[in-house]
Tab-separated table of C-alpha atoms and ligand atoms in Angstrom:
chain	number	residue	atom	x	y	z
A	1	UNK	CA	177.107	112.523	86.581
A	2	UNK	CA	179.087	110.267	88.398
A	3	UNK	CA	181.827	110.603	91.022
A	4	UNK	CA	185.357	110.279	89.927
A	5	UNK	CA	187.494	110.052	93.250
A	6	UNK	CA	191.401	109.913	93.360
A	7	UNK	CA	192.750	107.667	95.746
A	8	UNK	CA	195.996	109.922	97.019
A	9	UNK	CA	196.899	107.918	100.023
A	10	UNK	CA	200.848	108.410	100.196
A	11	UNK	CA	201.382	104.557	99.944
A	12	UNK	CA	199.688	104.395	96.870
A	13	UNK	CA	200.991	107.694	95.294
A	14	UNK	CA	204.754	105.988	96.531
A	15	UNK	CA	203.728	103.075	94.778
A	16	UNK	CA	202.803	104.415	91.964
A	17	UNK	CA	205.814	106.328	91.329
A	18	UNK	CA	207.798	103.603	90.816
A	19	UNK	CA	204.972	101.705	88.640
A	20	UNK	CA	205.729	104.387	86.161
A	21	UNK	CA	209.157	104.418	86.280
A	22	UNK	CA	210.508	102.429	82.754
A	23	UNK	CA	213.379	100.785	84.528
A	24	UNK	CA	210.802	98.855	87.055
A	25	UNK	CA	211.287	95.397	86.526
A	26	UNK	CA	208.143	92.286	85.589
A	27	UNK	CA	208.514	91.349	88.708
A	28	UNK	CA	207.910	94.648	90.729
A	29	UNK	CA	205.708	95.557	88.168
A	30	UNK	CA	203.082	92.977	88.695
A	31	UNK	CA	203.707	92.927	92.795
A	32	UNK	CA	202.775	96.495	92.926
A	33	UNK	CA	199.744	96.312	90.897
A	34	UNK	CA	198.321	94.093	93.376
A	35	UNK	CA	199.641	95.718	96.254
A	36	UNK	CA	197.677	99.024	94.504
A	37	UNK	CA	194.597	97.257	93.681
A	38	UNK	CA	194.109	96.128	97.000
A	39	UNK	CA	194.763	99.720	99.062
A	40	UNK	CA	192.276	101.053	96.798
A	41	UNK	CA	189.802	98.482	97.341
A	42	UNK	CA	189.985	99.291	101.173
A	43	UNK	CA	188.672	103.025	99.911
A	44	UNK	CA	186.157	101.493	96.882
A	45	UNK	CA	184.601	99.121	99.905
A	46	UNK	CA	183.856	102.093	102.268
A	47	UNK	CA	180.439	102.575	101.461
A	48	UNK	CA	179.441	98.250	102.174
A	49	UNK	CA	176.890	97.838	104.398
A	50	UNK	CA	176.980	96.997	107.894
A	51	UNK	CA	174.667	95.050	110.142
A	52	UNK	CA	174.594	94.581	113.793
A	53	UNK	CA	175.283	91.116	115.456
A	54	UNK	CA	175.211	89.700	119.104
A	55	UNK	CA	178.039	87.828	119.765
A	56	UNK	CA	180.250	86.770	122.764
A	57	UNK	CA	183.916	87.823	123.282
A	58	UNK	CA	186.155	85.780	125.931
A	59	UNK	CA	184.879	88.906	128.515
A	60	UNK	CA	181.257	89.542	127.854
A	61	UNK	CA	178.158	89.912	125.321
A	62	UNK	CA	178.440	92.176	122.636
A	63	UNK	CA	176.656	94.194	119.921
A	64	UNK	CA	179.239	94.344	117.414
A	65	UNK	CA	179.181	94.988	113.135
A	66	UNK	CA	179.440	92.335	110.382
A	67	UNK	CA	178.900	93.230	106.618
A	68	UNK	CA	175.416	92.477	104.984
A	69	UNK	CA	174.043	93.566	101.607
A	70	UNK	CA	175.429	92.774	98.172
A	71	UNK	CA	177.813	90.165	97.568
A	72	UNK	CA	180.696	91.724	95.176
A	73	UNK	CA	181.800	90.362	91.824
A	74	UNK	CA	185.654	91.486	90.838
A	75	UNK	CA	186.036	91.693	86.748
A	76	UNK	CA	189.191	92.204	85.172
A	77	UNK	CA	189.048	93.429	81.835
A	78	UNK	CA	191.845	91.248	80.353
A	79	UNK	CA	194.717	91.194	80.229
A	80	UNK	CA	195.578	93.850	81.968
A	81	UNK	CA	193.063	93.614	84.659
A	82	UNK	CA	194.120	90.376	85.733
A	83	UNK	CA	197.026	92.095	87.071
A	84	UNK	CA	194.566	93.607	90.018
A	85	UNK	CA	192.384	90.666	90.864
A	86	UNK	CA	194.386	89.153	93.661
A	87	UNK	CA	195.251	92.440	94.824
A	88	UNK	CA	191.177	93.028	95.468
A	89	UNK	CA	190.347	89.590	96.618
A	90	UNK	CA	192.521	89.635	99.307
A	91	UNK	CA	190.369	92.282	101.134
A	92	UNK	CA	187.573	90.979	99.736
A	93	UNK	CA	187.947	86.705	99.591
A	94	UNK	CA	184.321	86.043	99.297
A	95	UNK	CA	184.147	88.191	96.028
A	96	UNK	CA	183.318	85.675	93.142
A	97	UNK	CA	185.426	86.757	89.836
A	98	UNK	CA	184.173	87.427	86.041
A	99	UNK	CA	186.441	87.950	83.585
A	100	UNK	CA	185.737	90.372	80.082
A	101	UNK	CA	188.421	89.793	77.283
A	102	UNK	CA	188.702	93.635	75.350
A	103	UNK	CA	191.975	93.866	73.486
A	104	UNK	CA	192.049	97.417	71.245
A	105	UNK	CA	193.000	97.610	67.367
A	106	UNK	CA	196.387	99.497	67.637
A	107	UNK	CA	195.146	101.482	64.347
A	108	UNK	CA	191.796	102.271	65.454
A	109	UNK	CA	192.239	102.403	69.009
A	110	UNK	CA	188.298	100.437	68.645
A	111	UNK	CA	187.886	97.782	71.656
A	112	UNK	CA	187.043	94.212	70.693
A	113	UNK	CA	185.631	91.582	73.178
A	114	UNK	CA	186.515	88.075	72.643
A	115	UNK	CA	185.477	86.676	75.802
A	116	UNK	CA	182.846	87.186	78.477
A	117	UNK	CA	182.571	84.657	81.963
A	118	UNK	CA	180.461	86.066	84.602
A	119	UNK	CA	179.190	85.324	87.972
A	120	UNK	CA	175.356	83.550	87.230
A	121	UNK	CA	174.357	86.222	89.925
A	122	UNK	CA	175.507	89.386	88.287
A	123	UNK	CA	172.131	91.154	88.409
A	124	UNK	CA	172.301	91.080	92.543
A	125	UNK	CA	175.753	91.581	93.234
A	126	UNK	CA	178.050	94.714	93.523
A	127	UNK	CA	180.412	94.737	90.462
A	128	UNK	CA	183.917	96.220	90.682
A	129	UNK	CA	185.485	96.477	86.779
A	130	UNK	CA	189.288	96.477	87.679
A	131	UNK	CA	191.833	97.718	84.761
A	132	UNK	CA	195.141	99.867	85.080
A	133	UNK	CA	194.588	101.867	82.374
A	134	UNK	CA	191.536	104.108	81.485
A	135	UNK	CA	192.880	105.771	78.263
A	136	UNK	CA	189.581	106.680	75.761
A	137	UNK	CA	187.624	104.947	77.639
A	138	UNK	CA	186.590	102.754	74.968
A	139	UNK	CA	187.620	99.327	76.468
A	140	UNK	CA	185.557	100.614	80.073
A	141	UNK	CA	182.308	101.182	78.120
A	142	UNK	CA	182.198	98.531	76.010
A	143	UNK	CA	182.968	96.098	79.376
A	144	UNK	CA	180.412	98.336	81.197
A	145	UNK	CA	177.668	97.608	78.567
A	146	UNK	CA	178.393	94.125	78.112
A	147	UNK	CA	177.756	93.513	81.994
A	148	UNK	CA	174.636	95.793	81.835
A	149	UNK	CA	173.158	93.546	79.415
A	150	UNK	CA	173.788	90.542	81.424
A	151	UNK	CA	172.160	92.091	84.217
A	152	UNK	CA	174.306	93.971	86.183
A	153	UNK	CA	173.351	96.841	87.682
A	154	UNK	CA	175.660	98.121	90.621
A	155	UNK	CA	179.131	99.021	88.535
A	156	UNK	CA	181.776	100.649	89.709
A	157	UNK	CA	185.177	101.201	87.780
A	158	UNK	CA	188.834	100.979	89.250
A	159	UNK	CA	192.173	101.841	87.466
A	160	UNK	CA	195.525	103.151	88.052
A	161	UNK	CA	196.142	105.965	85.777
A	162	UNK	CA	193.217	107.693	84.020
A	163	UNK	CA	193.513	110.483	81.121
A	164	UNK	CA	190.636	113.022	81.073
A	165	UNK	CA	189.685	111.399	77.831
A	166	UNK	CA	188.708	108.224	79.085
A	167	UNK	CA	186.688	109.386	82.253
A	168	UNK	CA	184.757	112.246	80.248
A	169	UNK	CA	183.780	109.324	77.827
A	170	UNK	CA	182.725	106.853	80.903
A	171	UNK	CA	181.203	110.062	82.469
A	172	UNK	CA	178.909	110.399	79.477
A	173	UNK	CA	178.064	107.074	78.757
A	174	UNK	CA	177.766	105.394	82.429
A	175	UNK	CA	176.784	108.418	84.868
A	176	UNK	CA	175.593	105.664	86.983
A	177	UNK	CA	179.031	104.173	87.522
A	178	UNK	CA	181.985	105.754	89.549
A	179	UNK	CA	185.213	105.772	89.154
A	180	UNK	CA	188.018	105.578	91.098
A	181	UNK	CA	191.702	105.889	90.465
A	182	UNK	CA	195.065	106.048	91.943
A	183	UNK	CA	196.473	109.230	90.486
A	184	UNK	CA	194.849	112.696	89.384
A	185	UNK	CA	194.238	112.784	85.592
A	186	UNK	CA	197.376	112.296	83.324
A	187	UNK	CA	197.423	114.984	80.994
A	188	UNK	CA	196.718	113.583	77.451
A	189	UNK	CA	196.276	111.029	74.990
A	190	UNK	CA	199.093	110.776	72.551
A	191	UNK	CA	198.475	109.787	68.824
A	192	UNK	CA	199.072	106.165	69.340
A	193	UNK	CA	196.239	106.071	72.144
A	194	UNK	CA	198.542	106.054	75.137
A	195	UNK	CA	198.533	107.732	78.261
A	196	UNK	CA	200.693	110.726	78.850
A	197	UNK	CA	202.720	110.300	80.981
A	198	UNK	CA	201.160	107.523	82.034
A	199	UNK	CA	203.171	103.692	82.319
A	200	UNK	CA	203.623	102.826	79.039
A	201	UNK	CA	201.415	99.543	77.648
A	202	UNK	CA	200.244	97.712	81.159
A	203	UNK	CA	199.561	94.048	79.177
A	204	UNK	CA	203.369	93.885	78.370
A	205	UNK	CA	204.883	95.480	81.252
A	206	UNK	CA	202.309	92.617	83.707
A	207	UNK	CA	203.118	89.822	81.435
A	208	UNK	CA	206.530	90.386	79.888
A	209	UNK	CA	205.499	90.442	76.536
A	210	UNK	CA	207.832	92.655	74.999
B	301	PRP	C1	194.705	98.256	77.519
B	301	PRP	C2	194.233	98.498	78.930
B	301	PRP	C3	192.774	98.797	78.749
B	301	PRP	C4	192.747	99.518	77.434
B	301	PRP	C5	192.596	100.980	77.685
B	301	PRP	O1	194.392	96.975	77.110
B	301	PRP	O2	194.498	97.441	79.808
B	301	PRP	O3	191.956	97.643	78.723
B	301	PRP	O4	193.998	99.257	76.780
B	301	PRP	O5	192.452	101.687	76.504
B	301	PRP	P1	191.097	102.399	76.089
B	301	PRP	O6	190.606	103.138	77.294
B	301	PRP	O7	191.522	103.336	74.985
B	301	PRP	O8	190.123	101.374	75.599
B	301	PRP	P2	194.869	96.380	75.692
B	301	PRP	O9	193.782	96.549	74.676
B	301	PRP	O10	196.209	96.918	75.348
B	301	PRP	O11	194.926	94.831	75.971
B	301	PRP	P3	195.855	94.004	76.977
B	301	PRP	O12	195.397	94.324	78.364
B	301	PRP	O13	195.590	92.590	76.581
B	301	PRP	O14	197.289	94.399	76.752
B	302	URA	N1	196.611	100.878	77.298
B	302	URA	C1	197.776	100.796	77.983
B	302	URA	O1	198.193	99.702	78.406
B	302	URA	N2	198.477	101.936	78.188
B	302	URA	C2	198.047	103.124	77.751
B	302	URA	O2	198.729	104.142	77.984
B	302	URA	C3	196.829	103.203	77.034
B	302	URA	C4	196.134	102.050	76.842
């Protein structure tokens, strides 16, 4: 099974607080997504590899640490995700971005993906799937299996608020990929698919659209 880690630095957990709140404004709304995405990218990019390099400071010669291994890709599942990207790539600039469009039927709650771009590299690099919200899970797997198909093999999943419904269903069908958020589990789904308590619909509140 795969590792579901909570990110519960106090900056994010502050940050987060007021993400949630319903009086936040577009503006703060879409600042502190970023400013979320990219503290938990500092904790998602602990395990990169490190190399050792010779190099030579003003003073003298050193033996010092550079990062080696797999190049990352950053995919937003749209819209939503998009909110993250810049947020990520700011720690990580060389990361080369994919984007997977998933929107879900409101009746149905099914995911539908009308739009795929990757990296031409997928299979070799270290994919990070960035979305706020992780509510059946439905959007996550289907974005998951669409990047397996193409290749990718080293996935791991990044959102905001999670409900235990969503990570028991990426559990089950990914227990290769881990998943890391910035809260503990909400507590439910309600019967219109949405987080509980969660921060309400994270395409509108980003973008303004209602
Ligand atoms: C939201 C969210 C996730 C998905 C989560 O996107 O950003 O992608 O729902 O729900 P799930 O876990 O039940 O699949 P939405 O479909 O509303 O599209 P949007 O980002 O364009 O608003
Ligand atoms: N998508 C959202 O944007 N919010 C939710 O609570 C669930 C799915």
């Amino acid at each position: 099974m795969s590792k579901f880690t909570v990110i519960n630095h106090p900056l994010i957990q502050h940050k987060l607080r007021i993400l949630r709140d319903k009086n936040t404004s577009t503006k703060d709304f879409r600042d502190l997504v970023n400013e979320i995405a990219m503290l938990m990218a500092y904790e998602v990019s602990r395990d990169m590899q490190l190399e050792d390099v010779e190099i030579d400071t003003p003073v003298a010669h050193a033996t010092v640490k550079q990062l080696t291994g797999k190049k990352v890709a950053v995919v937003p599942i749209l819209r939503a995700g998009l909110g993250m990207v810049d947020g990520v790539v700011k720690l990580i600039p060389a990361a080369r971005i994919g984007h997977i469009g998933m929107y879900r039927d409101e009746k149905t709650l099914e995911p539908h993906e009308y739009f795929i771009k990757l990296p031409e590299d997928i299979e070799k690099r270290e994919v990070i799937v960035v979305d706020p919200m992780l509510a059946t899970g439905g959007s996550a797997k289907d974005a998951i299996a669409a990047l397996k198909k193409r290749g990718a093999k080293y996935i791991k999943l990044m959102v905001l608020v999670a409900a235990p419904e969503g990570v028991k269903a990426v559990q089950a069908a990914d227990p290769d990929v881990d998943i890391y958020a910035a809260a503990a589990l909400d507590d439910h789904l309600n019967q219109n698919g949405y987080i509980v308590p969660g921060l309400g619909d994270a395409g509108d509140r980003l973008f303004g659209t209602k």
